[in-house]
mmCIF file of C-alpha atoms in Angstrom:
data_model
loop_
_atom_site.group_PDB
_atom_site.id
_atom_site.type_symbol
_atom_site.label_atom_id
_atom_site.label_comp_id
_atom_site.label_asym_id
_atom_site.label_seq_id
_atom_site.Cartn_x
_atom_site.Cartn_y
_atom_site.Cartn_z
ATOM 1 C CA MET A 17 -9.847 -5.444 -28.769
ATOM 2 C CA THR A 18 -12.432 -7.554 -27.478
ATOM 3 C CA SER A 19 -12.372 -10.300 -25.438
ATOM 4 C CA SER A 20 -14.647 -12.428 -23.293
ATOM 5 C CA THR A 21 -14.136 -12.933 -19.582
ATOM 6 C CA ALA A 22 -14.447 -17.025 -20.344
ATOM 7 C CA ASP A 23 -10.402 -15.892 -21.859
ATOM 8 C CA LEU A 24 -9.678 -14.825 -18.786
ATOM 9 C CA ALA A 25 -7.178 -17.391 -16.298
ATOM 10 C CA THR A 26 -10.082 -16.750 -13.365
ATOM 11 C CA ARG A 27 -11.402 -20.102 -11.058
ATOM 12 C CA SER A 28 -13.889 -19.427 -8.095
ATOM 13 C CA TRP A 29 -13.158 -19.968 -4.885
ATOM 14 C CA ASN A 30 -15.245 -19.591 -1.859
ATOM 15 C CA GLY A 31 -18.318 -17.817 -3.965
ATOM 16 C CA ALA A 32 -15.579 -14.837 -5.840
ATOM 17 C CA THR A 33 -13.933 -15.189 -9.371
ATOM 18 C CA ILE A 34 -10.298 -15.516 -8.432
ATOM 19 C CA PRO A 35 -7.300 -15.273 -10.497
ATOM 20 C CA ALA A 36 -5.875 -18.413 -11.856
ATOM 21 C CA PRO A 37 -2.237 -18.990 -10.129
ATOM 22 C CA GLY A 38 0.200 -17.286 -11.873
ATOM 23 C CA THR A 39 2.280 -13.594 -11.056
ATOM 24 C CA PHE A 40 1.409 -10.076 -11.061
ATOM 25 C CA THR A 41 3.452 -6.929 -11.185
ATOM 26 C CA LEU A 42 1.786 -3.450 -10.335
ATOM 27 C CA ASP A 43 0.733 -0.952 -13.046
ATOM 28 C CA VAL A 44 2.167 1.986 -11.338
ATOM 29 C CA ALA A 45 0.332 4.015 -14.265
ATOM 30 C CA HIS A 46 -2.964 2.817 -12.382
ATOM 31 C CA SER A 47 -2.112 2.318 -8.844
ATOM 32 C CA ARG A 48 -1.594 4.612 -5.762
ATOM 33 C CA VAL A 49 -0.244 4.295 -2.803
ATOM 34 C CA GLY A 50 -1.646 7.454 -0.712
ATOM 35 C CA PHE A 51 -1.825 8.058 2.954
ATOM 36 C CA VAL A 52 -3.307 10.287 5.453
ATOM 37 C CA VAL A 53 -2.118 12.246 8.155
ATOM 38 C CA ARG A 54 -3.428 14.464 11.188
ATOM 39 C CA HIS A 55 -2.054 17.949 10.446
ATOM 40 C CA LEU A 56 -3.310 20.495 12.993
ATOM 41 C CA MET A 57 -7.697 20.285 12.747
ATOM 42 C CA SER A 58 -7.674 19.328 8.980
ATOM 43 C CA ARG A 59 -5.885 16.087 6.879
ATOM 44 C CA VAL A 60 -2.882 16.054 4.987
ATOM 45 C CA ARG A 61 -3.194 13.256 2.334
ATOM 46 C CA GLY A 62 -0.256 12.422 0.030
ATOM 47 C CA ALA A 63 1.338 9.708 -1.951
ATOM 48 C CA PHE A 64 4.270 7.840 -3.104
ATOM 49 C CA LYS A 65 5.080 8.261 -6.992
ATOM 50 C CA ASP A 66 7.801 5.654 -7.276
ATOM 51 C CA PHE A 67 6.752 2.365 -6.200
ATOM 52 C CA ALA A 68 6.961 -1.370 -7.464
ATOM 53 C CA GLY A 69 4.982 -4.781 -6.337
ATOM 54 C CA GLU A 70 4.294 -8.353 -7.608
ATOM 55 C CA ILE A 71 1.818 -10.685 -6.179
ATOM 56 C CA ASN A 72 2.206 -14.050 -6.751
ATOM 57 C CA VAL A 73 -1.281 -15.866 -6.880
ATOM 58 C CA ALA A 74 -0.659 -19.067 -5.417
ATOM 59 C CA GLU A 75 -2.956 -22.669 -5.738
ATOM 60 C CA ASN A 76 -4.191 -21.929 -2.507
ATOM 61 C CA PRO A 77 -5.113 -18.980 -2.478
ATOM 62 C CA LEU A 78 -4.570 -18.223 1.384
ATOM 63 C CA GLU A 79 -0.392 -18.888 0.384
ATOM 64 C CA SER A 80 -0.461 -16.387 -2.448
ATOM 65 C CA ARG A 81 2.528 -13.670 -1.787
ATOM 66 C CA VAL A 82 2.674 -9.599 -2.121
ATOM 67 C CA THR A 83 5.724 -7.903 -2.243
ATOM 68 C CA ALA A 84 6.474 -4.316 -2.749
ATOM 69 C CA THR A 85 8.985 -1.149 -2.546
ATOM 70 C CA ILE A 86 8.577 2.597 -1.730
ATOM 71 C CA GLN A 87 10.505 4.929 -2.987
ATOM 72 C CA ALA A 88 11.135 7.371 0.080
ATOM 73 C CA ALA A 89 11.281 10.609 -1.784
ATOM 74 C CA SER A 90 8.838 10.277 -3.814
ATOM 75 C CA ILE A 91 6.763 11.776 -1.601
ATOM 76 C CA ASP A 92 4.466 14.393 -2.642
ATOM 77 C CA THR A 93 1.577 15.486 -0.401
ATOM 78 C CA GLY A 94 1.142 18.953 -3.227
ATOM 79 C CA SER A 95 3.748 20.766 -0.947
ATOM 80 C CA PRO A 96 7.160 20.414 -1.780
ATOM 81 C CA ASP A 97 8.462 22.741 1.169
ATOM 82 C CA ARG A 98 6.502 20.085 3.114
ATOM 83 C CA ASP A 99 7.984 16.954 0.994
ATOM 84 C CA ASN A 100 11.378 18.246 1.400
ATOM 85 C CA HIS A 101 11.092 18.194 5.045
ATOM 86 C CA LEU A 102 9.473 14.519 4.754
ATOM 87 C CA ARG A 103 12.602 13.556 3.303
ATOM 88 C CA THR A 104 14.849 14.092 6.235
ATOM 89 C CA GLY A 105 15.790 13.009 9.463
ATOM 90 C CA ASP A 106 12.388 14.394 11.260
ATOM 91 C CA PHE A 107 10.451 11.846 9.353
ATOM 92 C CA PHE A 108 11.961 9.110 6.739
ATOM 93 C CA GLU A 109 15.283 10.098 6.016
ATOM 94 C CA ALA A 110 15.371 8.926 2.520
ATOM 95 C CA GLU A 111 19.266 9.579 1.928
ATOM 96 C CA LYS A 112 20.067 6.435 4.422
ATOM 97 C CA TYR A 113 16.893 4.465 4.122
ATOM 98 C CA PRO A 114 15.743 4.672 0.099
ATOM 99 C CA THR A 115 13.025 2.876 0.504
ATOM 100 C CA LEU A 116 9.598 0.914 2.235
ATOM 101 C CA SER A 117 9.157 -1.944 1.786
ATOM 102 C CA PHE A 118 6.292 -4.337 2.283
ATOM 103 C CA ARG A 119 6.140 -8.630 2.428
ATOM 104 C CA SER A 120 3.192 -10.548 3.509
ATOM 105 C CA THR A 121 3.229 -12.869 6.106
ATOM 106 C CA ARG A 122 -0.747 -14.449 5.602
ATOM 107 C CA LEU A 123 -3.800 -14.166 3.398
ATOM 108 C CA VAL A 124 -6.583 -14.338 6.079
ATOM 109 C CA ASP A 125 -9.972 -15.746 4.334
ATOM 110 C CA ALA A 126 -12.683 -12.980 5.782
ATOM 111 C CA SER A 127 -15.788 -12.894 3.773
ATOM 112 C CA ASP A 128 -17.010 -12.633 -0.205
ATOM 113 C CA ASP A 129 -13.814 -10.176 -1.288
ATOM 114 C CA MET A 130 -12.955 -8.739 1.149
ATOM 115 C CA PHE A 131 -10.268 -10.800 2.755
ATOM 116 C CA THR A 132 -6.850 -9.012 5.539
ATOM 117 C CA LEU A 133 -3.196 -9.489 4.217
ATOM 118 C CA VAL A 134 -1.101 -9.821 7.177
ATOM 119 C CA GLY A 135 2.808 -8.536 6.869
ATOM 120 C CA ASP A 136 5.716 -7.025 7.341
ATOM 121 C CA LEU A 137 6.071 -3.353 6.693
ATOM 122 C CA THR A 138 9.454 -1.920 7.129
ATOM 123 C CA ILE A 139 9.852 2.088 7.303
ATOM 124 C CA LYS A 140 13.854 3.217 8.089
ATOM 125 C CA GLY A 141 14.803 0.330 9.169
ATOM 126 C CA VAL A 142 12.162 -0.474 11.577
ATOM 127 C CA THR A 143 9.919 -3.620 10.388
ATOM 128 C CA ARG A 144 6.311 -4.111 12.092
ATOM 129 C CA GLU A 145 3.792 -6.510 11.200
ATOM 130 C CA VAL A 146 0.820 -4.690 9.910
ATOM 131 C CA GLU A 147 -2.680 -6.332 8.559
ATOM 132 C CA LEU A 148 -3.787 -4.626 5.425
ATOM 133 C CA VAL A 149 -7.305 -4.836 5.159
ATOM 134 C CA VAL A 150 -8.611 -6.088 1.147
ATOM 135 C CA GLU A 151 -10.933 -5.694 -0.830
ATOM 136 C CA PHE A 152 -10.853 -7.644 -4.534
ATOM 137 C CA GLY A 153 -11.648 -4.961 -7.011
ATOM 138 C CA GLY A 154 -12.038 -8.295 -9.804
ATOM 139 C CA VAL A 155 -9.948 -9.563 -13.055
ATOM 140 C CA ALA A 156 -10.702 -8.389 -16.425
ATOM 141 C CA ARG A 157 -8.749 -7.892 -19.865
ATOM 142 C CA ASN A 158 -7.578 -4.437 -20.647
ATOM 143 C CA PRO A 159 -7.851 -2.868 -23.592
ATOM 144 C CA TRP A 160 -4.237 -3.684 -25.040
ATOM 145 C CA GLY A 161 -5.518 -7.338 -24.674
ATOM 146 C CA ALA A 162 -3.633 -7.633 -20.938
ATOM 147 C CA GLU A 163 -5.262 -9.820 -18.156
ATOM 148 C CA VAL A 164 -5.543 -7.101 -15.390
ATOM 149 C CA THR A 165 -6.891 -8.005 -11.451
ATOM 150 C CA ALA A 166 -7.656 -4.534 -9.153
ATOM 151 C CA PHE A 167 -7.955 -4.033 -5.268
ATOM 152 C CA THR A 168 -8.271 -1.844 -2.458
ATOM 153 C CA ALA A 169 -6.218 -1.886 0.624
ATOM 154 C CA THR A 170 -6.046 0.015 3.874
ATOM 155 C CA THR A 171 -4.814 -0.212 7.469
ATOM 156 C CA GLU A 172 -3.790 2.413 9.561
ATOM 157 C CA ILE A 173 -0.151 2.675 11.559
ATOM 158 C CA ASP A 174 1.034 4.621 14.519
ATOM 159 C CA ARG A 175 4.172 6.188 12.580
ATOM 160 C CA GLU A 176 6.074 6.360 16.397
ATOM 161 C CA ASP A 177 6.219 2.813 15.946
ATOM 162 C CA PHE A 178 8.882 3.454 13.148
ATOM 163 C CA GLY A 179 10.462 6.003 14.798
ATOM 164 C CA ILE A 180 8.933 9.247 13.071
ATOM 165 C CA THR A 181 8.602 11.107 16.090
ATOM 166 C CA TRP A 182 8.938 14.424 15.328
ATOM 167 C CA ASN A 183 6.642 16.968 15.800
ATOM 168 C CA GLN A 184 6.159 20.168 17.607
ATOM 169 C CA ALA A 185 3.930 21.827 20.677
ATOM 170 C CA LEU A 186 0.595 24.046 19.809
ATOM 171 C CA GLU A 187 0.542 26.467 22.463
ATOM 172 C CA THR A 188 -3.665 25.643 22.824
ATOM 173 C CA GLY A 189 -2.298 22.362 23.290
ATOM 174 C CA GLY A 190 -2.001 18.937 21.371
ATOM 175 C CA VAL A 191 0.558 18.131 18.000
ATOM 176 C CA LEU A 192 0.914 19.047 15.214
ATOM 177 C CA VAL A 193 1.002 15.791 13.126
ATOM 178 C CA GLY A 194 -0.901 13.435 14.564
ATOM 179 C CA ARG A 195 0.714 9.727 14.980
ATOM 180 C CA LYS A 196 -1.545 7.370 12.978
ATOM 181 C CA VAL A 197 -1.057 7.292 9.505
ATOM 182 C CA LYS A 198 -3.997 6.243 7.569
ATOM 183 C CA ILE A 199 -2.696 3.547 4.639
ATOM 184 C CA GLU A 200 -4.712 4.006 1.031
ATOM 185 C CA ILE A 201 -3.865 1.687 -2.126
ATOM 186 C CA ASP A 202 -5.064 1.564 -5.471
ATOM 187 C CA ALA A 203 -4.242 -0.953 -7.316
ATOM 188 C CA GLU A 204 -4.302 -2.575 -10.706
ATOM 189 C CA ALA A 205 -2.127 -5.738 -11.030
ATOM 190 C CA VAL A 206 -1.067 -7.265 -15.246
ATOM 191 C CA ARG A 207 -0.356 -10.429 -15.418
ATOM 192 C CA GLN A 208 3.043 -11.832 -16.437
ATOM 193 C CA ALA A 209 2.725 -15.518 -15.943
#
């Protein structure tokens, strides 16, 4: 199916082409909710495989809202033993706290296609305000005719602020796992309305 950008529901705002008001849901098959944390002297990368999210684009773009839920048990670092440990009470305590959630509270216009999205992140029943740096990737129509918007978002949190305090001291000094966790999101979302 071929289509031009002229038939997309977009508008111009502060020099960027953005979606017209409406609701988008995350396309899980084309999105990734990942993280990076220091382990010894290297970094471990991982992702959550089961998540959902919705973006409500408002008439005033700065009043747009984002919500997301992530299933804690879906964590995947490429090591089944490590993943099982991360699901325990030492880390996410996935049986007691099965979901992580995010609900935006405000969107701040930064510049060009870059924004700051502020919201409440809840992990293990603890809610903290976080700021995500969001880069808007644009609007297009996928091969099946659906309108899609794309973005990346990053932030850094201190896992101990959410009650994830497990660690192990090293004989050479320092600890096994870093406190700072970088969150990296690559997402596509499909217009629903």
